[in-house]
XYZ file of C-alpha atoms in Angstrom:
505
model
C -9.914 -75.038 -82.058
C -10.531 -71.999 -83.865
C -8.847 -71.084 -87.210
C -5.264 -69.961 -86.729
C -4.834 -66.461 -88.202
C -3.008 -66.245 -91.420
C 0.746 -64.541 -91.445
C 1.668 -61.904 -94.289
C 5.641 -61.326 -93.670
C 6.574 -58.512 -96.007
C 10.335 -57.347 -96.152
C 12.135 -54.707 -98.280
C 15.648 -54.802 -98.504
C 18.166 -52.305 -97.096
C 15.283 -49.909 -96.227
C 16.497 -47.328 -93.368
C 13.517 -46.518 -90.962
C 14.588 -43.174 -90.764
C 13.157 -42.145 -94.241
C 9.621 -43.647 -93.067
C 7.071 -41.317 -91.937
C 6.444 -43.556 -88.837
C 10.042 -43.039 -87.914
C 10.017 -39.437 -88.376
C 11.190 -39.059 -91.795
C 9.460 -36.442 -94.010
C 10.932 -37.044 -97.954
C 9.489 -40.623 -98.664
C 6.005 -41.223 -99.927
C 4.734 -44.359 -98.490
C 0.668 -44.042 -97.719
C 0.579 -47.880 -97.340
C 3.260 -48.249 -94.720
C 1.752 -45.285 -93.265
C -1.405 -47.100 -93.105
C -0.094 -50.250 -91.954
C 1.828 -48.185 -89.033
C -1.029 -46.059 -87.717
C -3.394 -48.768 -86.956
C -0.313 -51.262 -85.784
C 2.432 -51.479 -83.416
C 5.641 -49.806 -84.277
C 8.719 -50.736 -82.849
C 10.678 -47.611 -82.745
C 14.173 -48.883 -81.856
C 14.448 -52.394 -83.804
C 17.696 -53.845 -85.040
C 18.995 -56.213 -87.389
C 21.420 -58.914 -85.799
C 23.907 -58.585 -88.434
C 24.167 -55.511 -90.782
C 24.678 -57.822 -94.002
C 21.752 -59.459 -96.208
C 22.343 -63.230 -95.838
C 23.399 -63.223 -92.124
C 20.644 -61.029 -91.166
C 17.889 -63.292 -92.741
C 19.345 -66.483 -91.355
C 19.477 -65.063 -87.814
C 15.776 -63.508 -88.537
C 14.459 -67.228 -89.462
C 16.113 -69.003 -86.632
C 15.924 -66.491 -83.741
C 19.761 -66.878 -83.565
C 22.726 -64.764 -83.120
C 24.577 -65.381 -86.703
C 27.763 -66.433 -84.905
C 26.089 -69.487 -83.514
C 24.559 -70.518 -87.192
C 28.120 -69.919 -88.543
C 26.503 -67.579 -90.805
C 29.689 -65.122 -90.899
C 29.001 -63.555 -94.274
C 27.575 -63.512 -97.667
C 28.589 -66.896 -98.638
C 28.351 -68.600 -95.425
C 26.041 -71.867 -95.611
C 23.140 -72.054 -93.480
C 22.612 -75.362 -92.289
C 19.602 -77.565 -93.598
C 19.484 -79.040 -89.838
C 18.621 -75.579 -87.999
C 14.769 -75.113 -87.488
C 13.230 -71.998 -88.723
C 10.236 -70.583 -88.038
C 8.767 -71.766 -91.288
C 9.521 -75.145 -89.809
C 7.493 -74.940 -87.000
C 4.801 -73.322 -88.937
C 4.532 -76.264 -91.039
C 4.082 -78.502 -88.133
C 1.451 -76.139 -86.585
C -0.404 -76.823 -89.661
C 0.326 -73.578 -91.865
C 0.718 -73.671 -95.718
C 4.244 -71.692 -95.927
C 5.570 -70.052 -98.964
C 8.276 -67.484 -100.078
C 8.272 -65.075 -102.826
C 11.143 -63.539 -103.313
C 14.792 -62.864 -102.080
C 15.883 -64.741 -98.913
C 20.029 -65.065 -100.109
C 20.026 -68.812 -98.586
C 23.532 -70.049 -99.331
C 23.916 -73.794 -99.841
C 21.801 -76.846 -101.244
C 18.969 -75.972 -99.193
C 17.098 -73.657 -100.538
C 13.867 -73.949 -98.852
C 14.547 -73.878 -95.124
C 11.478 -74.870 -94.246
C 9.119 -73.298 -96.524
C 6.916 -75.442 -98.482
C 6.795 -73.664 -101.486
C 8.900 -70.994 -103.475
C 7.483 -69.181 -106.285
C 10.534 -67.468 -107.345
C 14.393 -67.548 -107.626
C 16.531 -65.549 -105.873
C 18.866 -62.686 -106.683
C 22.283 -63.641 -105.316
C 24.325 -66.647 -105.859
C 23.810 -69.238 -103.368
C 27.306 -70.602 -103.333
C 30.400 -70.069 -101.785
C 31.448 -67.265 -104.498
C 31.575 -64.239 -102.478
C 33.636 -65.464 -99.431
C 35.358 -62.959 -97.848
C 39.341 -63.263 -97.215
C 40.542 -61.437 -94.037
C 44.416 -62.366 -95.089
C 44.102 -59.323 -97.711
C 44.239 -56.373 -95.370
C 42.610 -53.441 -94.452
C 42.601 -51.196 -97.607
C 40.760 -53.662 -99.976
C 38.216 -53.601 -102.416
C 36.311 -56.560 -104.193
C 35.263 -56.284 -107.794
C 32.155 -58.004 -106.927
C 31.304 -55.577 -104.288
C 29.232 -52.575 -103.824
C 30.954 -49.282 -105.593
C 30.228 -45.705 -106.045
C 29.056 -46.585 -109.113
C 25.779 -47.198 -107.411
C 25.899 -43.718 -106.154
C 27.280 -41.971 -109.433
C 24.554 -43.773 -111.761
C 21.743 -43.274 -109.383
C 18.524 -41.902 -110.930
C 15.367 -42.864 -113.525
C 16.078 -45.947 -115.378
C 13.559 -47.538 -117.595
C 13.910 -51.123 -116.043
C 16.551 -52.613 -113.904
C 17.156 -56.113 -112.455
C 15.643 -54.781 -108.892
C 12.599 -53.829 -110.830
C 12.116 -56.602 -113.066
C 12.735 -58.851 -109.991
C 10.358 -57.020 -107.430
C 7.804 -56.917 -110.362
C 7.853 -60.746 -110.689
C 7.791 -61.063 -106.606
C 4.623 -59.064 -106.525
C 2.816 -61.061 -109.425
C 3.575 -64.534 -108.099
C 2.742 -63.306 -104.307
C -0.855 -61.868 -105.419
C -1.204 -65.191 -107.881
C -0.549 -67.353 -104.938
C -2.643 -65.639 -102.676
C -5.399 -65.906 -104.965
C -4.970 -69.800 -105.701
C -4.755 -70.522 -102.015
C -8.533 -68.538 -101.509
C -9.577 -70.718 -104.481
C -8.441 -74.054 -102.601
C -11.149 -73.387 -100.061
C -9.352 -75.772 -97.721
C -9.397 -73.387 -94.802
C -5.657 -74.002 -94.188
C -3.896 -70.917 -92.437
C -1.210 -69.384 -94.641
C 2.320 -67.931 -93.942
C 3.549 -66.038 -97.028
C 6.783 -64.228 -96.962
C 7.041 -61.446 -99.766
C 10.502 -60.210 -99.693
C 11.413 -57.833 -102.314
C 14.971 -56.577 -103.430
C 14.178 -52.988 -103.620
C 15.219 -50.244 -102.189
C 18.741 -52.136 -102.448
C 21.023 -50.421 -104.688
C 21.731 -49.962 -107.637
C 19.378 -46.846 -106.911
C 17.847 -46.722 -110.296
C 14.152 -45.597 -110.061
C 11.448 -46.237 -112.613
C 10.942 -42.877 -114.319
C 7.055 -42.581 -113.392
C 8.539 -43.003 -109.696
C 11.403 -40.570 -110.188
C 8.966 -37.756 -111.457
C 6.937 -37.921 -108.514
C 10.143 -35.971 -106.785
C 10.793 -33.626 -109.166
C 9.023 -30.786 -106.949
C 10.537 -32.194 -103.516
C 13.208 -30.694 -101.757
C 15.892 -33.806 -101.391
C 17.552 -33.792 -97.964
C 21.365 -34.282 -97.417
C 22.894 -36.356 -94.836
C 22.232 -35.046 -90.971
C 26.106 -35.828 -90.461
C 28.634 -34.656 -92.899
C 31.234 -36.771 -94.656
C 34.050 -37.196 -92.277
C 37.650 -37.223 -93.675
C 39.529 -40.192 -93.932
C 42.156 -39.186 -91.151
C 39.438 -38.642 -88.586
C 37.232 -41.870 -89.128
C 37.159 -44.450 -86.420
C 39.244 -47.917 -87.634
C 36.141 -49.543 -89.202
C 35.016 -46.580 -90.890
C 38.028 -46.419 -92.274
C 37.916 -49.564 -93.849
C 34.554 -49.126 -94.940
C 35.836 -45.971 -97.079
C 38.085 -48.679 -99.178
C 35.619 -51.441 -98.898
C 32.963 -49.763 -100.597
C 35.473 -48.009 -103.368
C 35.326 -44.426 -101.961
C 39.279 -44.071 -102.962
C 38.404 -45.091 -106.744
C 36.034 -42.499 -107.532
C 35.072 -39.250 -105.695
C 30.824 -38.752 -105.155
C 30.018 -34.704 -104.143
C 27.180 -33.455 -102.595
C 24.935 -33.256 -105.623
C 25.497 -37.311 -106.273
C 24.163 -38.170 -102.849
C 21.300 -35.956 -103.109
C 20.519 -37.426 -106.412
C 21.156 -40.966 -104.822
C 18.821 -40.190 -102.014
C 16.049 -38.998 -104.440
C 16.286 -42.277 -106.282
C 16.064 -44.051 -102.957
C 12.915 -42.483 -101.843
C 11.488 -42.956 -105.465
C 12.206 -46.636 -105.468
C 10.879 -47.101 -101.497
C 7.717 -45.277 -102.731
C 7.415 -47.763 -105.341
C 7.866 -50.712 -103.027
C 5.408 -49.133 -100.796
C 2.834 -49.331 -103.713
C 3.563 -52.992 -103.854
C 2.715 -53.482 -99.699
C -0.669 -51.819 -100.908
C -1.370 -54.189 -103.901
C -0.773 -57.086 -100.883
C -2.974 -55.520 -98.865
C -5.684 -54.868 -101.185
C -5.254 -58.763 -101.999
C -6.001 -59.787 -98.920
C -9.062 -57.749 -98.691
C -10.460 -59.360 -102.239
C -9.697 -62.902 -100.686
C -11.223 -62.409 -97.423
C -8.512 -62.612 -95.390
C -7.861 -59.391 -94.250
C -9.528 -59.319 -90.886
C -7.553 -62.514 -89.742
C -4.294 -61.828 -91.033
C -0.952 -60.757 -88.963
C 0.970 -58.375 -91.075
C 4.411 -57.925 -90.264
C 6.644 -55.488 -92.206
C 10.360 -55.212 -91.464
C 13.472 -54.758 -93.612
C 16.804 -57.157 -93.093
C 19.152 -54.192 -92.658
C 19.518 -50.012 -93.099
C 21.218 -48.184 -95.743
C 23.557 -45.491 -94.453
C 22.520 -43.272 -97.455
C 25.709 -40.814 -97.280
C 25.472 -40.633 -93.336
C 29.115 -39.467 -92.502
C 30.117 -40.494 -95.776
C 29.369 -44.301 -95.264
C 26.776 -45.782 -98.232
C 25.064 -49.174 -97.995
C 25.232 -50.964 -94.589
C 28.289 -53.189 -93.194
C 28.068 -50.791 -89.975
C 26.778 -50.530 -86.443
C 25.826 -46.628 -86.827
C 22.217 -46.671 -86.878
C 21.228 -45.858 -90.254
C 22.780 -49.011 -91.241
C 22.032 -51.294 -88.457
C 18.238 -50.172 -87.277
C 15.319 -51.557 -89.282
C 11.690 -50.625 -89.560
C 9.326 -53.181 -87.658
C 5.819 -52.901 -87.368
C 3.063 -55.587 -86.437
C -0.317 -54.919 -88.158
C -2.942 -56.841 -86.649
C -6.217 -54.646 -85.380
C -7.928 -57.956 -84.242
C -5.213 -58.184 -81.603
C -3.635 -55.442 -80.316
C -4.668 -51.367 -80.849
C -2.177 -49.005 -82.386
C 0.990 -48.571 -80.419
C 4.853 -47.097 -80.363
C 7.068 -49.143 -78.638
C 10.122 -47.567 -77.334
C 12.054 -50.518 -75.832
C 15.291 -51.959 -77.814
C 14.147 -55.141 -79.987
C 15.811 -57.162 -82.753
C 14.975 -59.569 -85.418
C 15.966 -62.484 -83.596
C 12.674 -62.179 -81.401
C 10.729 -62.392 -84.743
C 10.612 -66.565 -84.379
C 9.069 -66.280 -80.973
C 6.811 -63.773 -81.763
C 5.357 -65.590 -84.781
C 5.256 -68.718 -83.105
C 3.151 -67.448 -80.033
C 0.946 -65.427 -82.360
C 0.216 -68.819 -84.424
C -0.215 -70.891 -81.759
C -3.017 -68.342 -80.291
C -0.747 -68.216 -76.871
C 0.628 -71.819 -76.614
C 3.539 -71.787 -78.932
C 5.351 -75.203 -79.835
C 8.188 -76.408 -77.995
C 11.514 -75.625 -79.495
C 14.090 -78.166 -80.513
C 17.095 -75.587 -79.953
C 17.006 -72.907 -77.881
C 16.790 -69.445 -79.398
C 18.428 -66.022 -78.482
C 15.218 -63.622 -79.021
C 12.191 -63.125 -77.018
C 8.366 -62.906 -77.828
C 7.539 -59.252 -78.663
C 3.674 -59.946 -77.777
C 3.945 -58.658 -74.577
C 5.706 -55.414 -75.743
C 2.796 -55.333 -78.599
C -0.117 -55.717 -75.902
C 1.575 -52.701 -74.038
C 3.551 -54.796 -70.873
C 7.032 -53.817 -70.753
C 7.837 -55.181 -67.101
C 11.200 -57.689 -67.530
C 11.930 -56.518 -70.938
C 15.750 -56.962 -71.287
C 15.635 -53.627 -73.270
C 19.125 -55.145 -74.772
C 20.220 -55.755 -78.672
C 22.938 -57.638 -79.694
C 24.668 -57.271 -83.245
C 27.563 -58.891 -84.900
C 29.842 -58.263 -88.092
C 32.472 -60.512 -89.424
C 32.263 -60.228 -93.217
C 34.004 -58.114 -95.502
C 35.615 -54.910 -94.297
C 36.238 -56.484 -90.806
C 39.628 -57.995 -90.179
C 38.470 -59.107 -86.572
C 34.902 -59.858 -85.117
C 33.168 -56.703 -84.575
C 30.544 -56.712 -82.017
C 27.576 -54.105 -80.840
C 25.292 -54.413 -77.910
C 22.459 -51.475 -77.198
C 21.027 -51.237 -73.889
C 18.646 -48.539 -72.888
C 19.835 -45.453 -74.486
C 23.685 -46.807 -74.716
C 25.171 -48.195 -77.567
C 28.637 -50.017 -77.467
C 30.366 -50.822 -80.353
C 33.876 -53.066 -79.783
C 36.385 -55.545 -81.386
C 39.586 -57.064 -81.125
C 42.096 -54.145 -82.432
C 39.610 -51.293 -82.508
C 38.994 -49.085 -79.916
C 35.720 -48.825 -78.499
C 32.931 -46.737 -79.362
C 30.334 -45.875 -76.987
C 26.844 -43.576 -77.770
C 24.272 -42.282 -75.601
C 21.749 -42.390 -78.660
C 18.849 -40.248 -76.253
C 21.373 -37.271 -76.145
C 23.165 -38.080 -79.124
C 21.086 -39.658 -81.984
C 23.076 -38.935 -84.740
C 26.354 -40.860 -83.158
C 28.906 -38.126 -82.979
C 30.252 -38.233 -79.347
C 32.096 -40.946 -78.504
C 31.854 -41.470 -74.514
C 34.107 -44.474 -74.556
C 37.152 -43.420 -71.800
C 35.154 -40.795 -70.447
C 34.977 -40.860 -66.495
C 31.192 -39.952 -66.578
C 30.474 -42.832 -68.559
C 32.491 -45.469 -67.469
C 30.074 -47.210 -65.537
C 28.010 -47.578 -68.439
C 30.830 -48.954 -70.464
C 31.677 -51.403 -67.690
C 28.223 -52.697 -67.924
C 28.034 -53.245 -71.810
C 31.479 -54.903 -71.944
C 30.308 -57.348 -69.311
C 27.343 -58.062 -71.727
C 30.081 -58.590 -74.169
C 32.138 -60.800 -72.508
C 29.046 -63.031 -71.471
C 27.697 -63.245 -74.971
C 31.056 -63.481 -77.042
C 34.507 -65.475 -77.005
C 36.062 -63.186 -79.453
C 39.050 -65.090 -80.095
C 37.094 -68.481 -80.570
C 34.707 -66.584 -82.910
C 37.690 -64.785 -84.949
C 39.334 -68.711 -85.078
C 36.083 -69.933 -86.328
C 35.695 -67.433 -89.084
C 39.031 -67.561 -90.693
C 38.652 -71.464 -90.737
C 35.172 -70.840 -92.292
C 36.905 -68.711 -95.100
C 39.895 -71.133 -95.616
C 37.412 -74.059 -95.935
C 35.036 -72.132 -98.108
C 37.907 -70.873 -100.564
C 39.053 -74.476 -100.996
C 35.331 -75.837 -101.698
C 34.554 -73.142 -103.521
C 37.281 -73.139 -106.032
C 37.108 -77.180 -106.189
C 33.149 -76.556 -107.158
C 33.956 -74.220 -110.016
C 36.293 -76.926 -111.604
C 34.918 -79.088 -114.080
C 31.398 -79.869 -114.474
C 29.587 -77.307 -112.037
C 26.286 -77.764 -110.263
C 24.214 -74.837 -109.457
C 22.468 -74.380 -105.761
C 20.081 -71.408 -107.119
C 16.765 -72.261 -106.837
C 14.471 -73.175 -109.926
C 10.998 -72.728 -109.414
C 8.923 -75.350 -110.258
C 5.585 -74.769 -112.017
C 3.438 -77.759 -113.698
C 1.958 -76.069 -116.702
C -0.249 -79.153 -117.341
C -2.372 -78.247 -114.368
C -2.475 -74.151 -114.693
C -5.626 -72.792 -116.286
C -7.860 -75.331 -118.172
C -7.045 -78.557 -119.413
C -10.300 -80.291 -120.041
C -10.919 -81.903 -116.850
C -14.007 -80.910 -114.985
C -16.436 -78.095 -115.487
C -15.308 -75.523 -117.708
C -17.434 -72.907 -115.864
C -15.590 -73.777 -112.696
C -12.215 -73.807 -114.134
C -12.959 -70.071 -115.472
C -14.152 -69.097 -112.043
C -10.681 -70.393 -110.483
C -11.855 -73.083 -108.834
C -9.909 -75.835 -110.442
C -6.017 -75.928 -110.771
C-alpha cells in the first residue's frame, strides 16, 4: 500500500473569515493564508456548529453536534468514550500530535492524540459552568468584557503571544523530530493557535505595519438596546456593554489590533509551511486551515462570538492539497462536523474505516473534487451557554438562515439578498414556505424541551461537583506536557556526529 498522506491541521482562534482576502476582506495582510487559498479549495460558506470554543472543538473532532456530546458550554466535559478523528487516525497508522489550544474539559486531555507538546490555555475543570437561573441581565466577572476593546493596541508581550510563540516552536520542533526518526510513518499534527482571540494586544512591530492603513468600521452600525432581538439584548449584558461605553474610535483601534494579530498568526502558518518543505513533506501533506468560530468585531454592536450572526458563526475553511485537488471555490454550506469524515476519507485514500458511532457530518471530498450532486446544503448550529435562557438553534439551508429558540421570536434572513442580515423575514407572507421548511428541519433535529432539561441538569450537577472539587485538596486536570530531558540532545550514546545531525534522540 502506498504511504498515506500526512495531515497538518492548523487552527486559529476567533478568526472571522470576512477579514481575509480569500473571503473578500481588504484590510488584513495574510500572504500565507492567501497562498494556501489560491492553490487550495476554499469553502466560502463554512460554519462552526456552536459559536464558543470548547463545544465547537469537541464537535469538530467528533463529527457530532455538541448537544449529542453533552458539550453545552465551555465547562462541559468531553467524554473520553467519544471517538474522535484522532482515535481513528491512530488506528490507521498515523502518529498524532497536538500543539496548542483545544480546550478539553475533563480528566482526558488527549482525546486520541498520542502526544501533546504544550499545555492548554483555559481551565479543564467545571469552573466556568453557566447558571441559567441568574436571569437575562447578567455579566460574569470571569467572562468577556469591554476592557478587551478599550485596552486594544500595541503591547510588548501578552499571554496570547507568549503561548502562540511556544506553540509554533514546539510544532516546528516536532515536525523536525518526526522527520529525523526516518520511520516513514505518516503524521497528523494539529497546530492550534490562541490568536487572534481577545484580548486584542498586538506585538508592536505587527501593530506598526498597519500605521498607514485605513481601518474600516463595522458594516452594520451599533443597534440601540431597545431595538435589539432578545439574544442580542442579552449579549449586551453578557459582554459588559452596560458597564463601560465604547465609541467608534475604540472599535477601529480594536479592529486594527485584530488585523495585526491576524497577520502575526499568518506568519506562523508560513513558518509551518516552510518547515514542511524543509523536511521534504510539502508534496504529500494535506493542509487544513480553519478557526473554531468567528468574531463579531463590533458588527451591529456585538463583540466576540456567542451569536448566530455570520461574523460570529462563520469560519474560514481551506483545504490545500494540490496533489489531490485543483484550486476551487465551493459555495455550498458546510460545517465543522464534516471534518471527521473528510479527514478519514483523505487519510484512507478513499476507503475510510468503519465508524464506531454514527456522525452528523458528511465528507467534503466530493465538493473538493467539484461534485455537488446530492449535497444537502444544510448547516446546523446550537448555543446553550452564557447569555441564553433556553437553547438557541440555527439552520442554514441554501441562502436562508433561521435562528430560533424557546421564548425568542424567530429570525429569518436571505443571505444572498441581505448578507449583512438586517432584514428579518420571519412572519412575511413571501417567506412563509421557506420559514416552514427550516422550522421543519429544526423540529426533526432537536427536541428543544428535552435539550433545555438536559442543559439545566448538567449545569446543576457541575455546580455541585465543581464546588466539591474546589474544597479541600485540589487536583488539577490541566495538561502538563511531558518531556524527558535525559533523552534530548546528546547524552553519550551512539556516534556524536549522528547526534549533532539530529539522528539521535
